Coordinates of C-alpha atoms and ligand atoms in Angstrom, one line a residue:
M706 CA -19.6 18.6 -5.3
F707 CA -16.2 20.1 -5.2
C708 CA -13.1 18.0 -5.0
Y709 CA -9.5 18.9 -5.9
Q710 CA -7.5 16.5 -3.8
C711 CA -5.8 14.6 -6.6
Q712 CA -3.6 15.4 -9.6
E713 CA -6.3 14.4 -12.2
T714 CA -8.9 16.9 -10.9
A715 CA -11.0 18.2 -13.7
G716 CA -9.4 21.0 -15.7
C717 CA -6.6 21.2 -13.1
T718 CA -9.0 23.2 -10.9
G719 CA -11.7 20.9 -9.3
C720 CA -14.2 18.1 -10.0
T721 CA -17.7 19.7 -9.8
N722 CA -20.1 17.5 -11.7
S723 CA -18.6 14.1 -11.0
G724 CA -15.1 12.9 -10.3
V725 CA -12.6 12.1 -13.1
C726 CA -11.9 9.1 -10.7
G727 CA -15.5 8.0 -11.0
K728 CA -16.7 9.5 -7.7
S729 CA -20.3 10.6 -7.8
P730 CA -21.6 13.9 -6.3
E731 CA -23.4 11.8 -3.6
L732 CA -20.3 9.9 -2.7
A733 CA -18.3 13.2 -2.7
R734 CA -20.8 14.7 -0.3
T735 CA -20.7 11.7 2.0
Q736 CA -16.9 11.7 2.1
D737 CA -17.0 15.4 2.9
L738 CA -19.3 14.6 5.8
L739 CA -17.0 11.9 7.0
I740 CA -14.1 14.3 7.1
Y741 CA -16.3 16.9 8.9
A742 CA -17.4 14.3 11.5
T743 CA -13.8 13.1 11.9
K744 CA -12.7 16.7 12.5
G745 CA -15.4 17.0 15.1
L746 CA -14.2 13.8 16.8
S747 CA -10.6 15.1 16.6
I748 CA -11.6 18.3 18.4
V749 CA -13.0 16.2 21.2
T750 CA -10.0 13.9 21.5
T751 CA -7.6 16.8 21.4
A752 CA -9.6 18.5 24.2
L753 CA -9.5 15.2 26.2
R754 CA -5.7 14.9 25.8
A755 CA -5.4 18.6 27.0
Q756 CA -7.4 17.6 30.1
G757 CA -4.8 14.9 30.7
E758 CA -6.9 12.0 29.6
S759 CA -5.9 9.2 27.3
V760 CA -7.6 8.3 24.0
S761 CA -8.0 4.6 23.3
P762 CA -6.3 2.9 20.3
D763 CA -9.7 2.0 19.0
V764 CA -10.6 5.7 18.6
N765 CA -7.2 6.4 17.0
H766 CA -7.6 3.6 14.6
H767 CA -11.1 4.6 13.8
I768 CA -9.9 8.0 12.8
T769 CA -7.0 6.8 10.7
L770 CA -9.3 4.3 8.8
S771 CA -11.8 7.1 8.1
L772 CA -9.1 9.3 6.7
F773 CA -7.7 6.5 4.6
T774 CA -11.2 5.6 3.3
T775 CA -11.6 9.0 1.7
I776 CA -8.3 8.9 -0.2
T777 CA -8.6 9.0 -3.9
N778 CA -9.7 5.7 -5.4
A779 CA -10.0 3.9 -2.1
N780 CA -13.7 3.5 -1.4
F781 CA -16.6 4.0 -3.7
D782 CA -19.3 2.5 -1.4
E783 CA -21.6 5.3 -0.2
E784 CA -23.3 3.1 2.4
V785 CA -19.9 2.2 4.0
I786 CA -19.1 5.9 4.3
Y787 CA -22.5 6.8 5.8
Q788 CA -22.0 4.0 8.3
R789 CA -18.6 5.4 9.2
V790 CA -20.1 8.9 9.7
R791 CA -22.7 7.4 12.1
D792 CA -20.0 5.4 14.0
T793 CA -17.8 8.5 14.2
L794 CA -20.7 10.6 15.7
K795 CA -21.5 7.8 18.2
L796 CA -17.8 7.7 19.3
K797 CA -17.8 11.4 19.6
E798 CA -21.0 11.6 21.6
A799 CA -19.6 9.2 24.1
L800 CA -16.3 11.1 24.5
L801 CA -18.0 14.4 24.6
K802 CA -19.5 13.5 27.9
K803 CA -16.1 13.5 29.4
T804 CA -15.0 16.9 28.1
K805 CA -15.1 20.2 29.9
N806 CA -15.7 23.6 28.2
K807 CA -18.1 22.2 25.6
E808 CA -19.5 25.7 25.0
A809 CA -16.3 26.9 23.5
M810 CA -16.1 24.1 21.0
H811 CA -16.6 24.3 17.2
P812 CA -20.1 23.2 16.1
A813 CA -18.5 20.2 14.3
A814 CA -17.8 18.8 17.8
L815 CA -21.3 19.3 19.0
W816 CA -23.3 18.3 16.0
N817 CA -25.1 14.9 15.9
G818 CA -27.4 13.1 13.5
T819 CA -28.5 9.6 12.5
T820 CA -30.9 9.7 9.6
K821 CA -29.7 10.3 6.0
E822 CA -31.6 13.6 6.0
E823 CA -30.0 14.8 9.2
L824 CA -26.6 13.9 7.9
D825 CA -27.1 15.3 4.4
S826 CA -28.3 18.6 5.9
K827 CA -24.7 19.2 7.2
A828 CA -23.2 18.7 3.8
E829 CA -22.8 22.3 2.8
E830 CA -20.7 23.2 5.9
A831 CA -18.7 20.1 5.4
G832 CA -17.3 20.9 1.9
V833 CA -14.0 22.3 0.9
L834 CA -15.5 25.6 -0.4
F835 CA -17.0 26.4 3.0
T836 CA -13.7 28.1 3.8
K837 CA -13.9 31.3 1.8
N838 CA -10.4 32.7 1.9
E839 CA -8.5 30.8 -0.8
D840 CA -5.1 30.8 1.0
I841 CA -6.6 29.5 4.3
R842 CA -8.6 26.9 2.3
S843 CA -5.4 25.9 0.5
L844 CA -3.4 25.4 3.7
R845 CA -6.2 23.6 5.4
E846 CA -6.6 21.2 2.6
L847 CA -2.8 20.7 2.3
I848 CA -2.8 19.7 6.0
I849 CA -5.8 17.4 5.6
Y850 CA -4.4 15.7 2.5
G851 CA -1.0 15.2 4.1
N852 CA -2.7 13.7 7.1
K853 CA -4.8 11.4 4.9
G854 CA -1.6 10.1 3.4
L855 CA -0.1 9.7 6.9
A856 CA -3.2 7.9 8.1
A857 CA -2.8 5.4 5.3
Y858 CA 0.7 4.6 6.4
M859 CA -0.3 4.4 10.1
K860 CA -3.1 2.0 9.2
H861 CA -0.6 -0.4 7.6
A862 CA 1.7 -0.1 10.6
N863 CA -1.2 -0.7 13.0
E864 CA -2.1 -3.9 11.1
L865 CA 1.3 -5.2 12.0
G866 CA 1.0 -4.2 15.7
Y867 CA 2.9 -1.0 15.5
D868 CA 1.5 2.3 16.8
D869 CA 2.6 5.7 18.0
E870 CA 0.4 7.9 20.3
A871 CA 2.4 11.0 19.4
I872 CA 1.5 10.6 15.7
N873 CA -2.1 9.9 16.4
A874 CA -2.3 12.9 18.8
F875 CA -0.7 15.1 16.1
M876 CA -3.1 13.9 13.3
Q877 CA -6.1 14.7 15.4
R878 CA -4.7 18.1 16.6
A879 CA -4.0 19.0 13.0
L880 CA -7.5 18.0 11.8
A881 CA -9.1 20.0 14.6
A882 CA -6.9 23.0 13.7
T883 CA -8.4 23.0 10.2
L884 CA -11.7 24.2 11.7
D885 CA -10.0 26.8 13.9
D886 CA -10.8 30.3 12.5
S887 CA -8.4 32.0 14.8
L888 CA -5.4 30.4 13.1
S889 CA -3.5 32.7 10.7
A890 CA -1.9 31.6 7.4
E891 CA 1.4 31.7 9.2
A892 CA 0.2 29.3 11.9
L893 CA -1.3 27.0 9.2
T894 CA 2.0 27.1 7.3
A895 CA 3.8 26.0 10.4
L896 CA 1.3 23.2 10.9
T897 CA 1.9 22.1 7.3
L898 CA 5.6 21.8 7.9
E899 CA 4.9 20.0 11.2
T900 CA 2.8 17.5 9.3
G901 CA 6.0 16.7 7.3
K902 CA 7.8 16.0 10.6
F903 CA 5.2 13.5 11.6
G904 CA 5.2 12.2 8.1
V905 CA 8.8 11.2 8.5
D906 CA 8.0 9.6 11.9
G907 CA 5.0 7.7 10.3
M908 CA 7.0 6.4 7.4
A909 CA 9.8 5.4 9.7
L910 CA 7.3 3.5 11.9
L911 CA 5.9 1.7 8.9
D912 CA 9.4 0.8 7.7
T913 CA 10.2 -0.7 11.1
A914 CA 6.9 -2.6 11.1
N915 CA 7.5 -4.0 7.6
T916 CA 11.1 -4.9 8.0
S917 CA 10.7 -6.3 11.5
T918 CA 7.8 -8.5 10.3
Y919 CA 8.9 -9.5 6.8
G920 CA 12.7 -8.8 6.8
N921 CA 14.7 -6.2 4.9
P922 CA 14.0 -6.0 1.2
E923 CA 16.8 -7.5 -0.9
I924 CA 17.7 -7.5 -4.6
T925 CA 15.1 -9.7 -6.2
K926 CA 14.1 -10.7 -9.8
V927 CA 10.4 -10.8 -10.2
N928 CA 8.7 -12.8 -12.9
I929 CA 6.3 -10.8 -15.1
G930 CA 5.0 -13.8 -17.0
V931 CA 2.3 -16.3 -15.9
G932 CA 2.1 -20.0 -14.9
K933 CA -0.4 -22.6 -15.8
N934 CA -2.5 -22.5 -12.6
P935 CA -5.5 -20.3 -11.9
G936 CA -4.5 -17.2 -9.9
I937 CA -5.5 -14.6 -7.5
L938 CA -4.3 -11.1 -8.2
I939 CA -3.7 -8.9 -5.1
S940 CA -3.3 -5.2 -5.3
G941 CA -3.0 -2.2 -3.0
H942 CA -0.4 -1.8 -0.3
D943 CA -1.4 -4.0 2.7
L944 CA 1.3 -6.6 3.3
K945 CA -0.6 -8.3 6.2
D946 CA -3.5 -9.1 3.8
L947 CA -1.0 -10.6 1.4
E948 CA 0.5 -12.7 4.1
Q949 CA -2.8 -14.1 5.1
L950 CA -3.7 -14.8 1.5
L951 CA -0.5 -16.6 0.9
E952 CA -1.0 -18.7 4.0
Q953 CA -4.5 -19.6 3.0
T954 CA -3.6 -20.5 -0.6
Q955 CA -1.0 -23.1 0.4
G956 CA -1.7 -26.5 -1.1
T957 CA -4.8 -25.2 -3.0
G958 CA -3.2 -25.2 -6.5
I959 CA -3.8 -21.5 -6.8
D960 CA -1.0 -19.0 -7.6
V961 CA -0.8 -15.5 -6.2
Y962 CA 0.2 -12.6 -8.3
T963 CA 0.8 -9.0 -7.3
H964 CA -0.5 -6.0 -9.2
S965 CA 0.7 -2.3 -9.2
E966 CA 1.8 -1.3 -5.7
M967 CA 1.9 -4.8 -4.3
L968 CA 4.9 -5.7 -6.6
P969 CA 7.5 -4.7 -3.9
A970 CA 6.2 -7.5 -1.6
H971 CA 8.4 -9.8 -3.7
Y972 CA 11.4 -8.1 -2.3
Y973 CA 10.8 -9.2 1.3
P974 CA 12.5 -12.4 2.5
K975 CA 9.5 -13.7 4.4
F976 CA 7.3 -13.9 1.3
K977 CA 9.9 -15.9 -0.7
K978 CA 9.1 -19.1 1.2
Y979 CA 5.7 -19.3 -0.6
S980 CA 6.2 -21.3 -3.8
N981 CA 2.9 -20.2 -5.2
F982 CA 3.8 -16.5 -5.0
T983 CA 4.4 -16.5 -8.7
G984 CA 5.1 -13.0 -10.0
N985 CA 3.7 -9.6 -10.8
Y986 CA 0.9 -9.2 -13.4
G987 CA 0.6 -6.0 -15.3
N988 CA 1.4 -2.4 -14.5
A989 CA 0.2 0.6 -12.5
W990 CA -3.3 1.0 -11.1
W991 CA -4.8 2.8 -14.0
K992 CA -4.3 -0.1 -16.4
Q993 CA -6.6 -2.4 -14.4
K994 CA -9.5 -2.3 -16.8
E995 CA -7.6 -4.3 -19.4
E996 CA -5.4 -6.2 -17.0
F997 CA -8.1 -7.4 -14.6
E998 CA -10.1 -8.6 -17.6
S999 CA -7.3 -10.7 -19.0
F1000 CA -6.2 -12.0 -15.6
N1001 CA -9.3 -14.2 -15.5
G1002 CA -9.2 -14.9 -11.8
P1003 CA -10.4 -13.0 -8.7
I1004 CA -8.7 -9.8 -7.7
L1005 CA -8.3 -8.6 -4.1
M1006 CA -8.0 -4.8 -3.6
T1007 CA -6.4 -4.2 -0.2
T1008 CA -6.3 -0.3 -0.6
N1009 CA -6.5 2.2 -3.4
C1010 CA -6.3 2.6 -6.3
I1011 CA -9.6 1.1 -7.6
V1012 CA -10.8 2.1 -11.0
P1013 CA -14.6 1.6 -11.2
P1014 CA -14.8 -1.9 -12.5
K1015 CA -16.2 -3.1 -15.8
D1016 CA -19.2 -5.4 -15.5
S1017 CA -17.2 -8.1 -17.2
Y1018 CA -15.0 -8.6 -14.1
K1019 CA -16.9 -6.8 -11.3
A1020 CA -18.0 -10.1 -9.7
R1021 CA -14.4 -11.1 -9.5
L1022 CA -13.3 -7.9 -7.6
F1023 CA -13.1 -8.3 -3.8
T1024 CA -12.2 -5.5 -1.4
T1025 CA -10.9 -5.4 2.1
G1026 CA -9.7 -2.8 4.7
S1027 CA -10.1 0.8 3.5
A1028 CA -11.1 -0.3 0.0
G1029 CA -14.7 -0.7 -1.1
F1030 CA -16.9 -0.6 -4.1
S1031 CA -20.7 -1.1 -4.0
G1032 CA -21.7 -4.4 -5.4
C1033 CA -18.3 -6.0 -4.8
T1034 CA -17.7 -8.5 -1.9
H1035 CA -15.9 -6.8 1.0
I1036 CA -13.9 -9.1 3.4
E1037 CA -14.0 -8.0 7.0
K1038 CA -11.7 -9.1 9.9
D1039 CA -13.2 -11.7 12.3
E1040 CA -13.2 -11.1 16.0
N1041 CA -9.6 -12.3 16.3
G1042 CA -8.4 -9.8 13.7
N1043 CA -8.0 -12.4 11.0
K1044 CA -9.4 -12.4 7.5
D1045 CA -11.0 -15.4 5.7
F1046 CA -10.2 -15.4 2.0
S1047 CA -11.8 -18.7 1.3
A1048 CA -14.5 -17.1 -1.0
V1049 CA -11.7 -15.6 -3.1
I1050 CA -9.8 -18.9 -3.2
E1051 CA -13.0 -20.9 -4.1
M1052 CA -13.7 -18.5 -7.0
A1053 CA -10.1 -18.8 -8.2
K1054 CA -10.5 -22.6 -8.5
A1055 CA -13.2 -22.3 -11.0
C1056 CA -11.4 -19.7 -13.1
K1057 CA -9.1 -20.0 -16.1
P1058 CA -5.4 -19.2 -15.6
P1059 CA -4.3 -15.7 -16.5
V1060 CA -3.6 -14.7 -20.1
Q1061 CA 0.1 -13.9 -20.4
I1062 CA 0.5 -10.2 -21.3
E1063 CA 4.3 -9.8 -20.7
E1064 CA 7.3 -12.1 -20.1
G1065 CA 10.6 -11.8 -18.5
E1066 CA 11.7 -10.4 -15.2
I1067 CA 12.1 -7.0 -13.4
V1068 CA 14.6 -6.3 -10.6
G1069 CA 13.9 -4.4 -7.4
G1070 CA 14.5 -4.5 -3.7
F1071 CA 16.8 -1.5 -3.3
A1072 CA 15.5 -0.2 0.0
H1073 CA 17.9 1.4 2.5
K1074 CA 19.5 -1.7 4.0
Q1075 CA 20.2 -3.2 0.6
V1076 CA 21.6 0.0 -1.0
L1077 CA 23.7 0.7 2.1
A1078 CA 25.1 -2.8 1.8
L1079 CA 26.3 -1.7 -1.6
A1080 CA 27.5 1.7 -0.3
D1081 CA 31.2 1.2 -1.1
K1082 CA 30.4 0.4 -4.7
V1083 CA 28.0 3.4 -4.9
V1084 CA 30.5 5.8 -3.3
D1085 CA 33.3 4.5 -5.6
A1086 CA 31.1 5.0 -8.7
V1087 CA 30.3 8.5 -7.6
K1088 CA 34.0 9.3 -6.8
T1089 CA 35.3 7.9 -10.2
G1090 CA 32.5 9.8 -12.1
A1091 CA 30.9 6.5 -13.3
I1092 CA 27.7 7.8 -11.6
R1093 CA 27.3 11.5 -12.3
K1094 CA 23.9 12.0 -10.7
F1095 CA 21.0 10.2 -9.0
F1096 CA 17.4 11.1 -9.9
V1097 CA 14.8 10.4 -7.3
M1098 CA 11.7 9.8 -9.5
A1099 CA 9.4 8.4 -6.8
G1100 CA 5.6 8.9 -6.6
C1101 CA 2.6 7.8 -8.6
D1102 CA 1.6 6.9 -12.1
G1103 CA -1.7 8.0 -13.6
R1104 CA -3.9 8.1 -16.7
Q1105 CA -2.8 11.4 -18.2
K1106 CA -0.8 11.2 -21.4
A1107 CA 1.4 14.0 -20.0
R1108 CA 2.9 11.4 -17.8
N1109 CA 4.7 9.9 -20.8
Y1110 CA 7.2 12.7 -19.9
Y1111 CA 8.6 10.4 -17.2
T1112 CA 9.2 7.5 -19.7
D1113 CA 10.9 10.0 -22.1
F1114 CA 12.9 11.6 -19.3
A1115 CA 14.1 8.1 -18.1
K1116 CA 15.1 7.2 -21.7
A1117 CA 16.9 10.6 -22.3
L1118 CA 18.9 10.5 -19.1
P1119 CA 22.7 10.2 -19.7
K1120 CA 24.0 6.7 -19.2
N1121 CA 26.0 7.8 -16.2
T1122 CA 22.9 8.6 -14.1
V1123 CA 20.8 6.4 -11.9
I1124 CA 17.0 6.6 -11.1
M1125 CA 15.9 5.9 -7.5
T1126 CA 12.2 5.1 -7.4
A1127 CA 9.4 4.1 -5.1
G1128 CA 5.6 4.0 -5.6
C1129 CA 3.7 3.2 -8.7
A1130 CA 5.5 5.9 -10.7
K1131 CA 8.1 3.2 -11.4
Y1132 CA 5.9 1.6 -14.1
K1133 CA 6.8 4.4 -16.5
Y1134 CA 10.4 3.1 -16.7
N1135 CA 11.0 -0.1 -14.9
K1136 CA 10.7 -2.3 -18.0
L1137 CA 12.9 -0.1 -20.2
E1138 CA 16.2 -2.1 -19.9
L1139 CA 18.3 0.9 -19.0
G1140 CA 21.3 -1.2 -18.1
E1141 CA 23.8 -1.0 -15.2
I1142 CA 26.7 1.0 -14.0
N1143 CA 29.5 -1.2 -12.5
G1144 CA 26.8 -3.8 -11.6
I1145 CA 24.4 -1.3 -10.1
P1146 CA 21.1 -1.2 -12.1
R1147 CA 20.2 2.2 -13.5
V1148 CA 16.7 1.9 -12.0
L1149 CA 16.8 1.2 -8.2
D1150 CA 13.3 0.4 -7.0
A1151 CA 13.0 0.8 -3.2
G1152 CA 9.4 -0.3 -3.0
Q1153 CA 6.0 1.2 -2.4
C1154 CA 5.3 4.9 -2.2
N1155 CA 5.9 4.9 1.6
D1156 CA 9.4 3.5 0.9
S1157 CA 10.3 6.9 -0.4
Y1158 CA 11.4 7.0 3.2
S1159 CA 14.1 4.5 2.2
L1160 CA 15.3 7.0 -0.5
A1161 CA 15.6 9.7 2.2
V1162 CA 17.5 7.4 4.5
I1163 CA 19.9 6.6 1.6
A1164 CA 20.4 10.3 0.9
L1165 CA 21.1 11.1 4.5
K1166 CA 23.6 8.3 4.7
L1167 CA 25.4 9.4 1.5
K1168 CA 25.5 12.9 2.9
E1169 CA 27.3 11.5 6.0
V1170 CA 29.7 9.3 3.9
F1171 CA 30.7 12.3 1.7
G1172 CA 31.1 14.5 4.7
L1173 CA 28.6 17.1 3.5
D1174 CA 26.7 19.5 5.8
D1175 CA 23.7 19.8 3.5
I1176 CA 21.6 17.1 1.8
N1177 CA 21.2 19.4 -1.2
K1178 CA 24.9 19.3 -1.9
L1179 CA 24.6 15.7 -2.9
P1180 CA 24.5 14.8 -6.6
I1181 CA 20.8 14.0 -6.3
A1182 CA 17.9 15.6 -8.2
F1183 CA 14.2 15.2 -7.3
N1184 CA 11.8 14.8 -10.2
I1185 CA 8.7 13.5 -8.5
A1186 CA 5.3 12.4 -10.0
W1187 CA 2.3 12.8 -7.8
Y1188 CA -1.3 11.7 -8.0
E1189 CA -3.0 11.2 -4.6
Q1190 CA -2.7 12.2 -1.0
K1191 CA 0.0 9.8 0.0
A1192 CA 2.3 11.7 -2.4
V1193 CA 1.4 14.8 -0.4
I1194 CA 2.8 13.3 2.9
V1195 CA 5.9 12.1 1.0
L1196 CA 6.5 15.6 -0.3
L1197 CA 5.9 17.3 3.1
S1198 CA 8.3 14.7 4.7
L1199 CA 11.0 15.5 2.2
L1200 CA 10.6 19.2 2.9
H1201 CA 10.9 18.5 6.6
L1202 CA 14.2 16.6 5.9
G1203 CA 15.5 19.7 4.3
V1204 CA 15.3 18.6 0.6
K1205 CA 15.1 21.6 -1.7
N1206 CA 14.4 22.1 -5.4
I1207 CA 11.9 19.2 -5.8
H1208 CA 10.2 19.3 -9.1
L1209 CA 6.6 18.0 -9.1
G1210 CA 4.6 16.9 -12.0
P1211 CA 2.9 16.4 -14.3
T1212 CA 1.0 19.4 -12.9
L1213 CA 1.2 21.3 -9.6
P1214 CA -1.6 20.6 -7.2
A1215 CA -4.8 22.5 -7.9
F1216 CA -5.2 23.0 -4.1
L1217 CA -2.2 25.2 -3.9
S1218 CA -3.4 28.8 -4.1
P1219 CA -1.0 31.2 -5.9
N1220 CA 0.2 32.5 -2.5
V1221 CA 0.7 29.1 -0.9
A1222 CA 2.5 28.0 -4.1
K1223 CA 4.7 31.1 -3.8
I1224 CA 5.7 30.1 -0.2
L1225 CA 6.7 26.7 -1.4
V1226 CA 8.7 28.1 -4.3
E1227 CA 10.4 30.8 -2.3
N1228 CA 11.3 28.7 0.8
F1229 CA 11.9 25.3 -0.8
G1230 CA 12.5 25.9 -4.5
I1231 CA 9.6 23.7 -5.4
G1232 CA 9.0 23.7 -9.2
G1233 CA 7.0 22.1 -11.9
I1234 CA 8.2 20.3 -15.0
T1235 CA 8.4 21.7 -18.6
N1236 CA 9.8 19.4 -21.3
V1237 CA 12.4 16.6 -21.2
E1238 CA 15.1 18.5 -23.0
D1239 CA 14.9 21.7 -21.0
D1240 CA 14.4 19.9 -17.7
L1241 CA 17.4 17.7 -18.3
K1242 CA 19.6 20.7 -19.0
M1243 CA 18.3 22.3 -15.8
F1244 CA 18.8 19.2 -13.6
L1245 CA 22.3 18.5 -15.0
G1246 CA 23.4 22.1 -14.9
D1247 CA 24.2 22.0 -18.6
E1248 CA 22.6 25.4 -19.5
Ligands
FSO1424 FE1 0.1 4.5 -6.5 FE2 -2.6 4.6 -6.0 FE3 1.2 4.1 -3.7 FE4 -1.0 6.0 -4.4 S1 -1.4 2.8 -6.4 S2 -1.2 6.2 -6.6 S3 0.5 7.5 -4.0 O1 -2.5 4.8 -4.2 O2 -0.3 5.0 -2.9 O3 1.7 4.8 -5.4
SF4_1425 FE1 -11.7 14.6 -8.9 FE2 -9.5 13.5 -7.9 FE3 -11.5 14.3 -6.2 FE4 -11.7 12.1 -7.8 S1 -10.3 12.4 -6.1 S2 -13.3 13.7 -7.5 S3 -10.6 12.8 -9.7 S4 -10.2 15.6 -7.5

């Protein structure tokens, strides 16, 4: 196997024996195959569009779900991936009949197979290392990972009835292009930046889907303690799943708690009507081995990040959507698109209430509408010097000790600075009690990783208010923590919006070849992190 798609990749170069995430070589091979088959299908759909034919939403959604399924920590069930490969080939074969010029197509578009042996025999061509030139490989993977992240956000928007043919067509064109040997490094660089453009469109679509369905996030205090009832813990990012779970738990005596990236659900007005929506339990995804154990009740994973479960709670772990783990119950949609969570609820009734591991409250809900409602206060604070600088510290948390840098950085920031966050990165500093400036908390949590879009909207609005011609003239620094492929689309989107000098840690992606990294450094000022003291001086211009 060879996988280097996430920040925790072995030795900062690539996982080759097994994944640090728990991915086996067999699972890695099957995921490579699924990506290969998805590229083949994308070549066919792109050709069909060029012929003037339309591609059905079912095919588009199949492609987005396949991409999402291969994101780090989403799905560890090899059988599910094999089945998706077979389904993808079946869809492709049917569409292939309608395409002209088959002879000119890449073999990925023409290949077919059904047995495990036939599928496995393709594995070598499907892997990352099949592209020999390291710069081309780097750009191809950067495009693929960006599109995996975008696919995740599209899937959530699709669940709420929102879609965009232009984004689907782009994702498929981009995937197809990663098998086109005629494309130069320059052409692939342009496609990478174009991915950022569609990243902005995808995050904007999801923002509209979420806020139109559940209202605009508002300042909210979230309980981090526990109640006396048994509970269900829901994690991942899918708000539609949460809505259905809340509906189905009404009157059952079961409380619902969020974990990790589901925390921001508490900020949406629509979820506040559920009296059993009790609070947030625990921290970021990587702490789940301890926290799922002490929670005592069933856990529903709606997306990544899954850590391979301990036997002690594996029977209590349920998955749905893109998430999967062999041996855990997976809940599918019925023919009407609804999910039946009664098995989860019945299990909860027989479980003990959660063990309290923390107490108190945390504050969040600072997405664009809420922050812009406070714009006068914010602008005043900047003009009077009460706020010297904003630090966008969005992104992901992870296992590596080096990430304590972000806690130390937050603690060391001068008291006249404000952190703007989104994604599970927040757990490194959202319980630190960093205080307020003129009533504005020093940690403003916009929401999930996709709500980094909100931070960009806020920055663009501030640019307008201050009459600036360049977003980089604002007193905002970007010190972002990344882990998996959704962070890649967030990064590419910020680049598209013209943000420069983003610092990325705790390490730069292993999939950036020295030449590709050089392009990003020279054109966008992308940099890594060093240590808190030196970085603070650099960000504050105190050298
Ligand atoms: Fe975190 Fe995992 Fe949201 Fe990621 S829970 S790491 S970037 O899936 O998607 O922030
Ligand atoms: Fe390794 Fe990350 Fe790939 Fe898992 S997802 S195999 S940890 S690079």
